[in-house]
Coordinates of C-alpha atoms in Angstrom, one line a residue:
Chain A
M1 CA -243.3 -13.0 145.9
R2 CA -239.6 -12.7 145.0
K3 CA -238.2 -9.3 144.0
P4 CA -236.8 -9.2 140.5
P5 CA -233.0 -9.4 140.6
P6 CA -231.3 -6.0 140.2
N7 CA -230.3 -5.3 136.6
L8 CA -226.6 -6.5 136.6
S9 CA -226.6 -7.2 132.9
A10 CA -223.2 -6.5 131.4
V11 CA -224.9 -5.9 128.0
E12 CA -226.8 -2.9 129.2
P13 CA -225.3 -1.4 132.4
S14 CA -227.7 -0.2 135.1
R15 CA -228.2 3.6 135.5
V16 CA -226.2 3.7 138.7
V17 CA -223.2 2.1 137.0
K18 CA -223.5 4.4 134.0
R19 CA -223.7 7.5 136.3
F20 CA -220.7 6.3 138.3
A21 CA -218.7 5.6 135.1
A22 CA -219.6 9.0 133.7
V23 CA -218.5 10.9 136.8
V24 CA -215.1 9.1 137.0
V25 CA -214.3 9.4 133.3
I26 CA -215.3 13.0 133.1
A27 CA -213.3 13.8 136.3
Y28 CA -210.3 12.1 134.8
A29 CA -210.7 13.9 131.5
L30 CA -210.9 17.3 133.2
I31 CA -207.9 16.6 135.4
T32 CA -205.9 15.4 132.4
M33 CA -206.7 18.5 130.5
V34 CA -205.5 20.9 133.2
P35 CA -201.8 20.8 132.2
M36 CA -202.7 21.6 128.6
L37 CA -205.1 24.3 129.5
W38 CA -202.5 25.7 132.0
I39 CA -199.9 26.1 129.4
F40 CA -202.5 27.8 127.1
V41 CA -203.5 30.2 129.8
T42 CA -199.9 30.9 130.7
S43 CA -199.2 32.0 127.2
F44 CA -201.5 35.0 127.8
K45 CA -199.9 36.1 131.0
S46 CA -197.3 38.6 131.7
P47 CA -194.0 37.1 132.8
Q48 CA -194.6 38.4 136.4
D49 CA -198.1 36.9 136.5
S50 CA -196.7 33.6 135.2
I51 CA -194.4 33.1 138.2
A52 CA -196.8 34.5 140.8
Y53 CA -197.5 32.6 144.0
P54 CA -200.2 31.4 144.5
P55 CA -200.7 30.7 140.8
K56 CA -203.0 33.2 139.3
I57 CA -206.2 32.1 137.7
L58 CA -207.6 35.5 137.1
F59 CA -205.2 38.0 135.5
Q60 CA -204.8 40.8 133.0
P61 CA -204.4 39.1 129.7
S62 CA -201.2 40.1 127.9
M63 CA -199.7 39.4 124.5
E64 CA -196.2 39.7 125.8
G65 CA -195.5 35.9 125.5
Y66 CA -196.4 35.9 121.8
V67 CA -194.5 39.1 121.2
N68 CA -191.4 37.7 123.0
L69 CA -191.7 34.5 121.0
F70 CA -191.5 36.2 117.7
T71 CA -189.1 39.0 118.4
A72 CA -185.5 39.4 119.6
R73 CA -185.3 42.4 122.0
T74 CA -182.5 44.5 123.5
R75 CA -182.7 46.3 126.8
Q76 CA -182.1 50.1 126.4
T77 CA -181.9 53.1 128.7
S78 CA -185.1 55.2 129.2
E79 CA -183.4 58.2 127.6
Y80 CA -182.6 56.2 124.5
I81 CA -186.2 55.0 124.2
A82 CA -187.5 58.5 124.8
S83 CA -185.3 59.7 121.9
L84 CA -186.8 57.3 119.5
P85 CA -189.7 58.3 117.2
P86 CA -193.0 57.2 118.8
A87 CA -193.9 53.5 118.6
R88 CA -195.8 52.7 115.5
T89 CA -197.3 49.3 116.4
W90 CA -198.9 47.9 119.5
Y91 CA -196.1 45.4 120.0
D92 CA -193.5 48.1 119.7
K93 CA -195.3 50.0 122.4
L94 CA -195.6 46.9 124.6
V95 CA -191.9 46.1 124.3
R96 CA -190.9 49.7 125.0
S97 CA -193.1 49.9 128.1
H98 CA -190.7 47.2 129.6
G99 CA -187.6 49.3 128.8
M100 CA -186.6 47.3 125.6
V101 CA -186.7 47.8 121.9
I102 CA -187.3 45.2 119.2
A103 CA -184.0 44.3 117.5
G104 CA -185.6 42.0 114.9
P105 CA -187.6 38.9 114.4
S106 CA -186.7 35.8 116.5
R107 CA -186.0 32.5 114.8
F108 CA -189.2 30.9 115.9
A109 CA -191.1 31.6 112.6
E110 CA -188.2 30.0 110.6
R111 CA -188.3 26.9 112.9
F112 CA -192.0 26.6 112.5
W113 CA -191.7 26.8 108.8
N114 CA -188.9 24.2 108.8
S115 CA -191.2 21.9 110.8
A116 CA -193.9 22.4 108.1
I117 CA -191.6 21.8 105.1
I118 CA -190.0 18.7 106.6
G119 CA -193.3 17.4 107.9
F120 CA -195.1 17.7 104.6
G121 CA -192.1 16.6 102.5
S122 CA -191.6 13.4 104.5
T123 CA -195.3 12.7 104.7
F124 CA -195.7 13.0 100.9
L125 CA -192.7 10.7 100.3
S126 CA -193.8 8.1 102.9
I127 CA -197.3 8.0 101.5
F128 CA -196.0 7.7 97.9
L129 CA -193.5 4.9 98.7
G130 CA -195.8 3.3 101.3
T131 CA -198.8 3.1 99.0
L132 CA -196.8 1.3 96.3
A133 CA -195.3 -1.1 98.8
A134 CA -198.6 -1.8 100.5
Y135 CA -200.2 -2.6 97.2
G136 CA -197.3 -4.9 96.3
F137 CA -197.5 -6.8 99.6
S138 CA -201.2 -7.0 99.5
R139 CA -201.7 -8.2 96.0
F140 CA -198.7 -10.2 95.0
K141 CA -196.9 -13.4 96.1
V142 CA -193.8 -11.9 97.5
P143 CA -191.1 -14.4 98.6
M144 CA -190.6 -14.2 102.4
K145 CA -193.4 -11.7 102.7
D146 CA -193.8 -12.0 106.4
D147 CA -190.1 -11.6 107.0
L148 CA -190.0 -8.5 104.9
M149 CA -193.0 -7.0 106.6
F150 CA -191.4 -7.8 110.0
F151 CA -188.1 -6.3 108.8
I152 CA -189.9 -3.1 107.9
L153 CA -191.6 -3.0 111.3
S154 CA -188.3 -3.7 113.1
T155 CA -186.7 -0.6 111.8
R156 CA -189.1 1.2 114.2
M157 CA -187.7 -0.6 117.2
M158 CA -184.3 1.0 117.2
P159 CA -183.7 3.8 119.7
P160 CA -183.4 7.0 117.7
I161 CA -180.2 7.9 119.4
A162 CA -178.7 4.6 118.3
V163 CA -179.7 5.3 114.7
A164 CA -178.5 8.8 114.9
I165 CA -174.8 7.9 115.5
P166 CA -174.1 6.4 112.0
I167 CA -176.6 8.7 110.3
F168 CA -174.7 11.6 111.8
L169 CA -171.5 10.3 110.3
M170 CA -173.1 9.4 107.0
Y171 CA -174.8 12.8 106.6
R172 CA -171.5 14.5 107.4
Q173 CA -169.8 12.7 104.6
L174 CA -172.7 13.3 102.1
G175 CA -173.2 17.0 103.1
L176 CA -176.7 16.2 104.3
S177 CA -176.3 17.4 107.8
D178 CA -178.6 20.3 108.7
T179 CA -180.5 20.1 105.4
H180 CA -184.2 19.8 104.6
V181 CA -183.5 16.9 102.2
G182 CA -181.6 15.0 104.8
M183 CA -184.3 15.4 107.4
I184 CA -187.1 14.5 104.9
L185 CA -185.3 11.3 103.9
L186 CA -184.7 10.4 107.5
Y187 CA -188.3 11.0 108.7
T188 CA -189.5 9.1 105.6
A189 CA -187.4 6.1 106.6
V190 CA -188.9 6.2 110.1
N191 CA -192.4 6.7 108.9
I192 CA -192.4 4.2 106.1
S193 CA -192.9 1.3 108.5
L194 CA -196.1 2.9 109.8
A195 CA -197.2 3.8 106.3
V196 CA -196.7 0.3 104.8
W197 CA -198.4 -1.5 107.7
L198 CA -201.4 0.8 107.9
L199 CA -201.9 1.1 104.1
K200 CA -201.6 -2.6 103.6
G201 CA -204.6 -3.0 105.9
F202 CA -206.5 -0.5 103.9
V203 CA -205.6 -2.3 100.5
D204 CA -206.5 -5.7 102.0
E205 CA -210.0 -4.4 102.7
I206 CA -210.6 -3.6 99.0
P207 CA -211.9 -6.7 97.1
R208 CA -209.5 -8.0 94.5
E209 CA -212.4 -8.6 92.1
Y210 CA -212.6 -4.9 91.3
E211 CA -209.1 -4.8 89.8
E212 CA -209.5 -8.2 88.2
A213 CA -212.6 -7.0 86.4
A214 CA -210.8 -3.8 85.3
M215 CA -207.9 -5.9 84.0
I216 CA -210.3 -8.1 82.0
D217 CA -211.6 -4.9 80.5
G218 CA -208.1 -4.2 79.2
Y219 CA -206.5 -2.1 82.0
T220 CA -202.9 -2.8 82.7
R221 CA -201.9 -3.8 86.3
F222 CA -200.7 -0.3 86.9
Q223 CA -203.8 1.4 85.5
A224 CA -206.0 -0.9 87.6
F225 CA -204.0 0.2 90.6
T226 CA -204.2 4.0 89.9
K227 CA -207.8 4.1 88.6
V228 CA -209.5 1.4 90.7
V229 CA -207.6 0.8 93.9
L230 CA -206.3 4.3 94.7
P231 CA -209.6 6.1 94.6
Q232 CA -211.0 3.6 97.1
M233 CA -208.2 4.0 99.6
L234 CA -208.2 7.8 99.7
S235 CA -209.7 8.0 103.2
G236 CA -207.1 5.4 104.4
I237 CA -204.3 7.4 102.8
A238 CA -205.6 10.6 104.4
A239 CA -205.6 9.0 107.9
T240 CA -202.1 7.5 107.3
A241 CA -200.8 10.8 106.1
I242 CA -202.0 12.6 109.2
F243 CA -200.2 10.0 111.4
C244 CA -197.0 10.5 109.4
L245 CA -197.4 14.3 109.6
I246 CA -197.9 14.3 113.4
F247 CA -194.9 12.0 113.9
A248 CA -192.6 14.2 111.8
W249 CA -194.0 17.4 113.4
N250 CA -193.4 16.1 117.0
E251 CA -190.0 14.4 116.4
Y252 CA -187.2 15.7 118.7
A253 CA -184.2 13.4 119.0
F254 CA -183.1 13.4 115.3
A255 CA -183.8 17.1 114.9
L256 CA -181.7 17.8 118.0
L257 CA -178.7 15.8 116.9
L258 CA -178.8 16.4 113.1
T259 CA -179.9 20.0 112.7
S260 CA -178.6 23.2 114.1
S261 CA -179.5 26.2 112.1
R262 CA -180.7 25.9 108.5
A263 CA -183.0 23.0 108.9
Q264 CA -183.8 23.0 112.7
T265 CA -187.4 22.3 113.5
A266 CA -189.5 23.7 116.3
P267 CA -189.3 20.9 119.0
P268 CA -185.6 21.4 119.7
F269 CA -186.1 25.2 119.5
I270 CA -189.0 25.6 122.0
P271 CA -187.0 24.6 125.1
T272 CA -184.3 27.2 124.2
I273 CA -186.9 30.1 124.3
I274 CA -186.7 30.1 128.0
G275 CA -182.9 30.7 128.0
E276 CA -183.1 33.8 125.9
G277 CA -185.3 35.7 128.4
G278 CA -184.5 34.1 131.8
L279 CA -187.8 33.1 133.2
D280 CA -190.0 33.8 130.2
W281 CA -192.6 31.1 130.7
P282 CA -195.3 32.9 128.7
A283 CA -193.1 32.8 125.6
V284 CA -192.6 29.1 126.1
G285 CA -196.3 28.7 126.6
A286 CA -197.0 30.7 123.4
G287 CA -194.5 28.5 121.4
A288 CA -196.0 25.3 122.8
T289 CA -199.6 26.5 122.2
L290 CA -199.0 27.4 118.6
F291 CA -197.1 24.2 118.1
M292 CA -199.8 22.0 119.6
I293 CA -202.9 23.5 118.0
P294 CA -202.5 21.8 114.7
V295 CA -201.9 18.4 116.4
V296 CA -205.1 18.8 118.5
F297 CA -207.0 19.7 115.4
F298 CA -205.7 16.7 113.5
T299 CA -206.3 14.3 116.4
I300 CA -210.0 15.3 116.5
L301 CA -210.1 14.8 112.7
L302 CA -208.5 11.3 113.1
R303 CA -210.8 10.1 115.9
K304 CA -212.1 7.1 114.0
N305 CA -208.7 5.9 112.8
L306 CA -206.7 6.5 116.0
L307 CA -206.6 3.0 117.2
R308 CA -205.6 1.6 113.9
G309 CA -202.8 4.2 113.6
I310 CA -201.3 3.7 117.0
T311 CA -201.1 -0.1 116.7
F312 CA -199.6 -0.1 113.2
G313 CA -202.9 -1.5 111.8
A314 CA -202.9 -4.5 114.2
L315 CA -206.2 -3.4 115.6
R316 CA -208.9 -2.0 113.4
K317 CA -212.1 -1.2 115.1
Chain B
M1 CA -191.5 -9.9 89.3
I2 CA -193.8 -6.9 88.9
A3 CA -194.3 -7.0 92.7
W4 CA -190.7 -5.8 93.1
L5 CA -191.5 -2.6 91.2
F6 CA -193.9 -1.7 93.9
I7 CA -191.8 -2.9 96.9
A8 CA -188.2 -2.1 95.8
P9 CA -188.2 1.7 96.4
T10 CA -189.3 1.2 100.0
I11 CA -186.8 -1.6 100.7
L12 CA -184.0 0.5 99.0
L13 CA -184.7 3.5 101.2
L14 CA -184.6 1.3 104.3
L15 CA -181.4 -0.3 103.2
V16 CA -179.7 3.1 102.7
I17 CA -181.1 4.9 105.8
N18 CA -181.5 2.0 108.2
I19 CA -179.5 -1.1 107.4
F20 CA -176.4 0.4 106.0
P21 CA -176.0 2.7 109.1
L22 CA -176.7 -0.3 111.3
I23 CA -174.0 -2.3 109.7
W24 CA -171.6 0.6 110.0
S25 CA -172.5 0.9 113.7
I26 CA -171.7 -2.7 114.2
Q27 CA -168.3 -2.2 112.5
L28 CA -167.6 0.9 114.5
S29 CA -168.4 -0.9 117.7
F30 CA -165.2 -2.8 117.3
T31 CA -163.1 0.3 117.1
N32 CA -162.0 3.2 119.2
F33 CA -163.2 5.8 116.7
K34 CA -164.0 9.3 117.9
A35 CA -166.2 11.3 115.5
N36 CA -164.9 14.6 116.6
R37 CA -161.3 13.5 116.0
A38 CA -161.8 11.7 112.7
V39 CA -158.3 12.6 111.5
Q40 CA -156.8 10.4 114.3
G41 CA -158.0 7.4 112.3
I42 CA -159.6 4.2 113.4
Q43 CA -158.0 1.5 115.4
N44 CA -159.5 -2.0 115.7
V45 CA -160.0 -2.9 119.4
G46 CA -161.9 -6.2 118.9
I47 CA -164.5 -6.8 121.5
L48 CA -162.9 -4.5 124.1
N49 CA -165.8 -2.0 123.9
Y50 CA -168.3 -4.7 124.7
I51 CA -166.2 -6.0 127.6
N52 CA -165.8 -2.4 129.0
I53 CA -169.6 -1.9 128.8
L54 CA -170.2 -4.9 130.9
H55 CA -168.0 -3.4 133.6
D56 CA -169.3 0.2 133.2
E57 CA -171.2 1.2 136.3
E58 CA -172.8 4.2 134.6
I59 CA -174.3 1.9 132.0
W60 CA -175.6 -0.6 134.5
S61 CA -177.1 2.2 136.5
A62 CA -178.8 3.7 133.3
L63 CA -180.2 0.2 132.6
Q64 CA -181.5 -0.1 136.2
I65 CA -183.1 3.3 135.9
T66 CA -184.7 2.3 132.6
A67 CA -186.0 -0.9 134.2
H68 CA -187.6 1.0 137.1
F69 CA -189.1 3.5 134.7
L70 CA -190.5 0.7 132.5
F71 CA -191.9 -1.3 135.3
W72 CA -193.8 1.6 137.0
T73 CA -195.0 3.3 133.8
I74 CA -196.4 0.1 132.4
L75 CA -198.0 -1.0 135.6
L76 CA -199.7 2.3 136.2
Q77 CA -200.8 2.7 132.6
V78 CA -202.2 -0.8 132.5
L79 CA -204.2 -0.3 135.7
L80 CA -205.4 3.2 134.9
G81 CA -205.9 2.5 131.2
F82 CA -207.9 -0.7 131.7
S83 CA -210.1 0.9 134.4
L84 CA -210.8 3.9 132.2
A85 CA -211.6 1.7 129.3
W86 CA -214.0 -0.4 131.4
L87 CA -215.8 2.7 132.6
V88 CA -215.9 4.2 129.1
N89 CA -217.4 1.0 127.8
R90 CA -220.4 1.5 130.2
K91 CA -221.5 3.7 127.3
F92 CA -222.8 6.6 129.3
R93 CA -224.1 9.6 127.4
G94 CA -221.3 11.7 125.8
H95 CA -218.7 8.9 126.3
S96 CA -217.1 9.3 122.8
F97 CA -216.6 13.1 123.3
W98 CA -214.8 12.6 126.6
T99 CA -212.8 9.7 125.2
T100 CA -211.4 12.1 122.5
M101 CA -210.5 14.6 125.2
I102 CA -208.7 12.0 127.2
L103 CA -206.8 10.9 124.1
L104 CA -205.2 14.3 123.4
P105 CA -202.1 14.1 125.5
M106 CA -200.6 11.1 123.6
M107 CA -200.7 13.0 120.3
L108 CA -198.6 15.9 121.6
S109 CA -194.9 16.3 121.0
P110 CA -193.1 14.6 123.9
A111 CA -190.3 17.2 123.9
V112 CA -192.8 20.0 124.3
V113 CA -194.8 18.0 126.9
G114 CA -191.5 17.5 128.9
N115 CA -190.9 21.2 128.6
F116 CA -194.2 22.4 130.0
W117 CA -194.3 19.9 132.8
K118 CA -191.0 21.3 133.9
F119 CA -193.0 24.5 134.4
L120 CA -195.8 22.7 136.3
F121 CA -193.1 21.1 138.5
Q122 CA -191.4 24.3 139.5
P123 CA -191.2 24.6 143.3
Q124 CA -193.2 27.4 144.7
I125 CA -194.7 28.7 141.4
G126 CA -195.6 25.4 139.7
L127 CA -199.2 24.4 139.5
F128 CA -198.4 20.8 140.4
N129 CA -196.7 21.8 143.6
Y130 CA -199.5 24.2 144.4
V131 CA -202.2 21.5 143.9
V132 CA -200.3 19.0 146.0
S133 CA -199.8 21.6 148.8
F134 CA -203.5 22.6 148.5
I135 CA -204.5 18.9 149.1
T136 CA -201.9 17.8 151.6
G137 CA -201.2 21.1 153.3
A138 CA -197.5 20.7 152.7
D139 CA -195.5 23.8 151.9
P140 CA -195.3 24.1 148.1
S141 CA -191.6 25.1 148.2
S142 CA -190.7 22.2 150.5
F143 CA -190.4 19.6 147.7
Q144 CA -188.9 19.7 144.3
M145 CA -190.3 17.1 141.9
I146 CA -187.4 17.4 139.4
G147 CA -184.7 18.7 141.7
D148 CA -184.9 16.0 144.3
V149 CA -183.0 12.7 144.0
K150 CA -185.9 10.7 145.5
L151 CA -188.7 12.4 143.6
A152 CA -187.3 12.9 140.1
P153 CA -187.7 9.3 139.1
W154 CA -191.3 9.6 140.1
A155 CA -191.7 12.9 138.2
I156 CA -190.8 11.2 134.9
I157 CA -193.2 8.3 135.7
I158 CA -196.0 10.7 136.5
V159 CA -195.6 12.6 133.2
D160 CA -195.2 9.5 131.1
T161 CA -198.3 8.0 132.7
W162 CA -200.3 11.3 132.1
M163 CA -199.3 11.2 128.5
W164 CA -199.6 7.5 127.6
T165 CA -202.5 6.1 129.8
P166 CA -204.9 7.1 127.0
Y167 CA -202.9 4.8 124.6
V168 CA -203.5 1.8 126.8
M169 CA -207.1 2.8 127.4
L170 CA -207.8 3.0 123.6
I171 CA -206.4 -0.5 123.0
C172 CA -208.2 -2.0 126.0
L173 CA -211.4 -0.4 124.8
A174 CA -211.0 -2.2 121.5
G175 CA -210.5 -5.4 123.5
L176 CA -213.7 -4.9 125.6
R177 CA -215.7 -4.1 122.5
S178 CA -214.5 -7.2 120.7
I179 CA -216.3 -9.4 123.3
P180 CA -219.6 -10.4 121.9
D181 CA -222.7 -9.7 124.0
Y182 CA -224.0 -13.3 123.8
I183 CA -221.1 -14.5 126.0
Y184 CA -222.2 -12.2 128.8
E185 CA -225.8 -13.2 128.2
A186 CA -224.8 -16.8 128.6
A187 CA -223.0 -16.0 131.8
E188 CA -226.1 -14.3 133.1
V189 CA -228.3 -17.3 132.3
D190 CA -225.8 -19.4 134.3
R191 CA -226.1 -16.9 137.2
A192 CA -222.4 -16.2 137.2
S193 CA -221.6 -13.4 139.7
A194 CA -220.3 -10.1 138.3
W195 CA -216.9 -10.8 139.8
R196 CA -216.8 -14.3 138.3
T197 CA -217.8 -12.9 134.9
F198 CA -215.1 -10.3 135.1
W199 CA -212.3 -12.8 135.9
S200 CA -213.3 -15.6 133.6
I201 CA -214.7 -13.7 130.6
T202 CA -213.7 -10.1 130.5
L203 CA -210.1 -10.3 131.6
P204 CA -209.0 -13.4 129.6
M205 CA -210.6 -11.9 126.4
V206 CA -209.0 -8.5 126.8
A207 CA -205.6 -10.1 127.7
P208 CA -204.2 -10.3 124.2
F209 CA -205.1 -6.6 123.6
L210 CA -203.5 -5.7 126.9
M211 CA -200.4 -7.6 126.0
L212 CA -200.2 -5.8 122.7
A213 CA -200.4 -2.4 124.5
V214 CA -197.7 -3.5 126.9
L215 CA -195.5 -4.5 123.9
F216 CA -195.9 -1.1 122.2
R217 CA -195.4 0.8 125.5
G218 CA -192.5 -1.3 126.4
I219 CA -190.6 -0.7 123.2
E220 CA -191.4 3.0 123.2
N221 CA -190.3 3.5 126.8
F222 CA -187.2 1.5 126.4
K223 CA -186.2 4.0 123.7
M224 CA -187.5 7.0 125.8
F225 CA -185.5 10.1 125.3
D226 CA -187.3 13.3 124.3
L227 CA -189.8 13.6 127.1
V228 CA -187.3 12.9 129.9
V229 CA -184.4 14.9 128.5
N230 CA -186.6 18.0 128.3
L231 CA -188.1 17.4 131.8
T232 CA -185.0 16.5 133.9
S233 CA -182.1 16.3 131.4
G234 CA -181.3 13.0 133.2
G235 CA -180.7 14.7 136.5
P236 CA -180.4 15.6 139.4
G237 CA -177.0 13.9 139.2
S238 CA -177.9 11.0 137.0
V239 CA -181.0 9.6 138.8
T240 CA -183.2 9.9 135.7
E241 CA -180.5 9.1 133.1
L242 CA -182.2 6.5 131.0
A243 CA -180.3 4.3 128.6
S244 CA -181.0 6.6 125.6
I245 CA -179.9 9.7 127.6
N246 CA -176.7 7.9 128.6
L247 CA -176.1 6.9 125.0
K248 CA -176.6 10.4 123.8
R249 CA -174.0 11.6 126.4
E250 CA -171.5 9.0 125.3
A251 CA -172.0 9.5 121.6
F252 CA -172.6 13.3 121.3
E253 CA -171.0 14.9 124.3
K254 CA -168.0 12.6 125.1
W255 CA -167.8 11.7 121.4
R256 CA -166.8 8.1 122.2
T257 CA -168.3 6.9 118.9
G258 CA -166.9 3.4 118.9
Y259 CA -167.9 2.7 122.5
S260 CA -171.4 4.2 122.1
S261 CA -171.9 2.2 118.9
A262 CA -171.3 -0.9 120.9
F263 CA -173.9 0.2 123.5
A264 CA -176.3 1.0 120.7
V265 CA -175.9 -2.5 119.3
I266 CA -176.5 -4.0 122.7
L267 CA -179.6 -1.9 123.2
F268 CA -181.0 -2.9 119.8
V269 CA -180.3 -6.6 120.2
T270 CA -182.0 -6.4 123.6
V271 CA -185.2 -4.8 122.3
F272 CA -185.3 -6.9 119.2
G273 CA -184.7 -10.1 121.2
I274 CA -187.2 -9.4 123.9
A275 CA -189.8 -8.2 121.4
N276 CA -189.4 -11.4 119.4
I277 CA -189.9 -13.7 122.4
Y278 CA -192.8 -11.6 123.6
V279 CA -194.6 -11.8 120.2
K280 CA -194.3 -15.6 120.2
F281 CA -195.7 -15.6 123.7
L282 CA -198.5 -13.2 122.7
N283 CA -199.5 -15.4 119.7
R284 CA -199.8 -18.4 122.1
V285 CA -202.1 -16.4 124.4
K286 CA -204.2 -15.4 121.4
Q287 CA -204.6 -19.0 120.2
R288 CA -205.9 -20.1 123.6

């Protein structure tokens, strides 16, 4: 009697194949997470531990990185420190134990706040304009529709530095350099291509019959849009908004070239933390960790729509 | 007509923030304007900037470095990304959880990623050097990933691959999932070998997806700036000075606004041209 052939079906992989795949994928996932975990762990080390050799896996946790991130400190003589009134807070104590006193807050909180204002401002504007345009492109006969859509996409192909040269000159003339409004407009212009392409996909999925029925019932075109279409695309809008927010949050090149103090966001600021304290890797780790936590959270939230977002809606499932 | 009410605001914004500056760039590219000495005025120099760029060794070297970076990152990411997608598609238990974990790096800020990989790459104290020395037995302070002329170009390739392999994986996964089961069932009925099935069903059907991933990665890495500038700042010397980093130096450190505008125009025309040809080619592959 012939033995039955081994189960090589591609439709349902054999157990051995599954086990092999699981081992390799999980190993890759764990290795790929090491750099992120390492920066997280480093943020809780003392500066000495962070540059120890061999790298320390077990160590006395310290909040020094976070304290250094949020404060500016000056080195003082031990006599001077002894002459001060006793430290009132734990972070005062921590700083003084290293022969320094806190001179004031650092600029990190400000930068973080700027990132949030510019991120949310540009996201709101991109979604507002993008939803209107997506509806227009989806529902009306627009002359040269494909060319216009491609034009919108092509604005994303320009290297940011190339765009920054004339924007820099233009903003200097208009007084928009280093302002929140200037950065919000710029990030909106970059994000609008993503917003229009993604949102058009979401509008396309809503049957036209709904609005047509509403318009027969006496709704105007605009009422049909706000009362019938909008409620149905809310989840699509939410996903698009998160993508826009993450882009604006992460953006570096424009922020580096067009902002310096008032409107500077966190990405150009984080690399400079190291310069203030020499080899202060825990403070860099703390800045990176605080900066990345919202992104990780949103990525997990976005899971189902990630593919759609990263391909500008070209792939959906 | 009503359509324009919906579309016009977006088009207007793009005209003001994208098209007007682009036209201004083109105009400036024919001048010797220096933005830090605006009072000196603007002199028309015709196509001199373009001619000089063609003879500028620094620019040719930046383009070569960019090409090297593009070739290896795309090759590695396609190989790794496709393999991972194939494995994830074996649908073992917990595959969707692990997929999400793998995807995390690509959502992070490239500037911050560059910054903390710089820490991992520190000789002696860096985790990367430690792990390499642990595996190979080499002294961890005997090599400098970002300080060595030979290694630095690979350091940026490693980090970019770490960050963006998930991107290619996700797109390949969509491709693999788009292949209907009945095709594989038919192949099984015909007793096609696993190898044969892979080459004549899986690969050709994933090809358009793979090409899309290459297009997006290609455009992104051609523009690459933030990650590499934070990791190596283009050094040591200029061995990792990609086109965008070179452009930034010309425009915002040497303040040769006219000259760098010309380079910017060349870069844009290159991406736009290649992307256009590529999309035509992609559409032909799709139709097959």
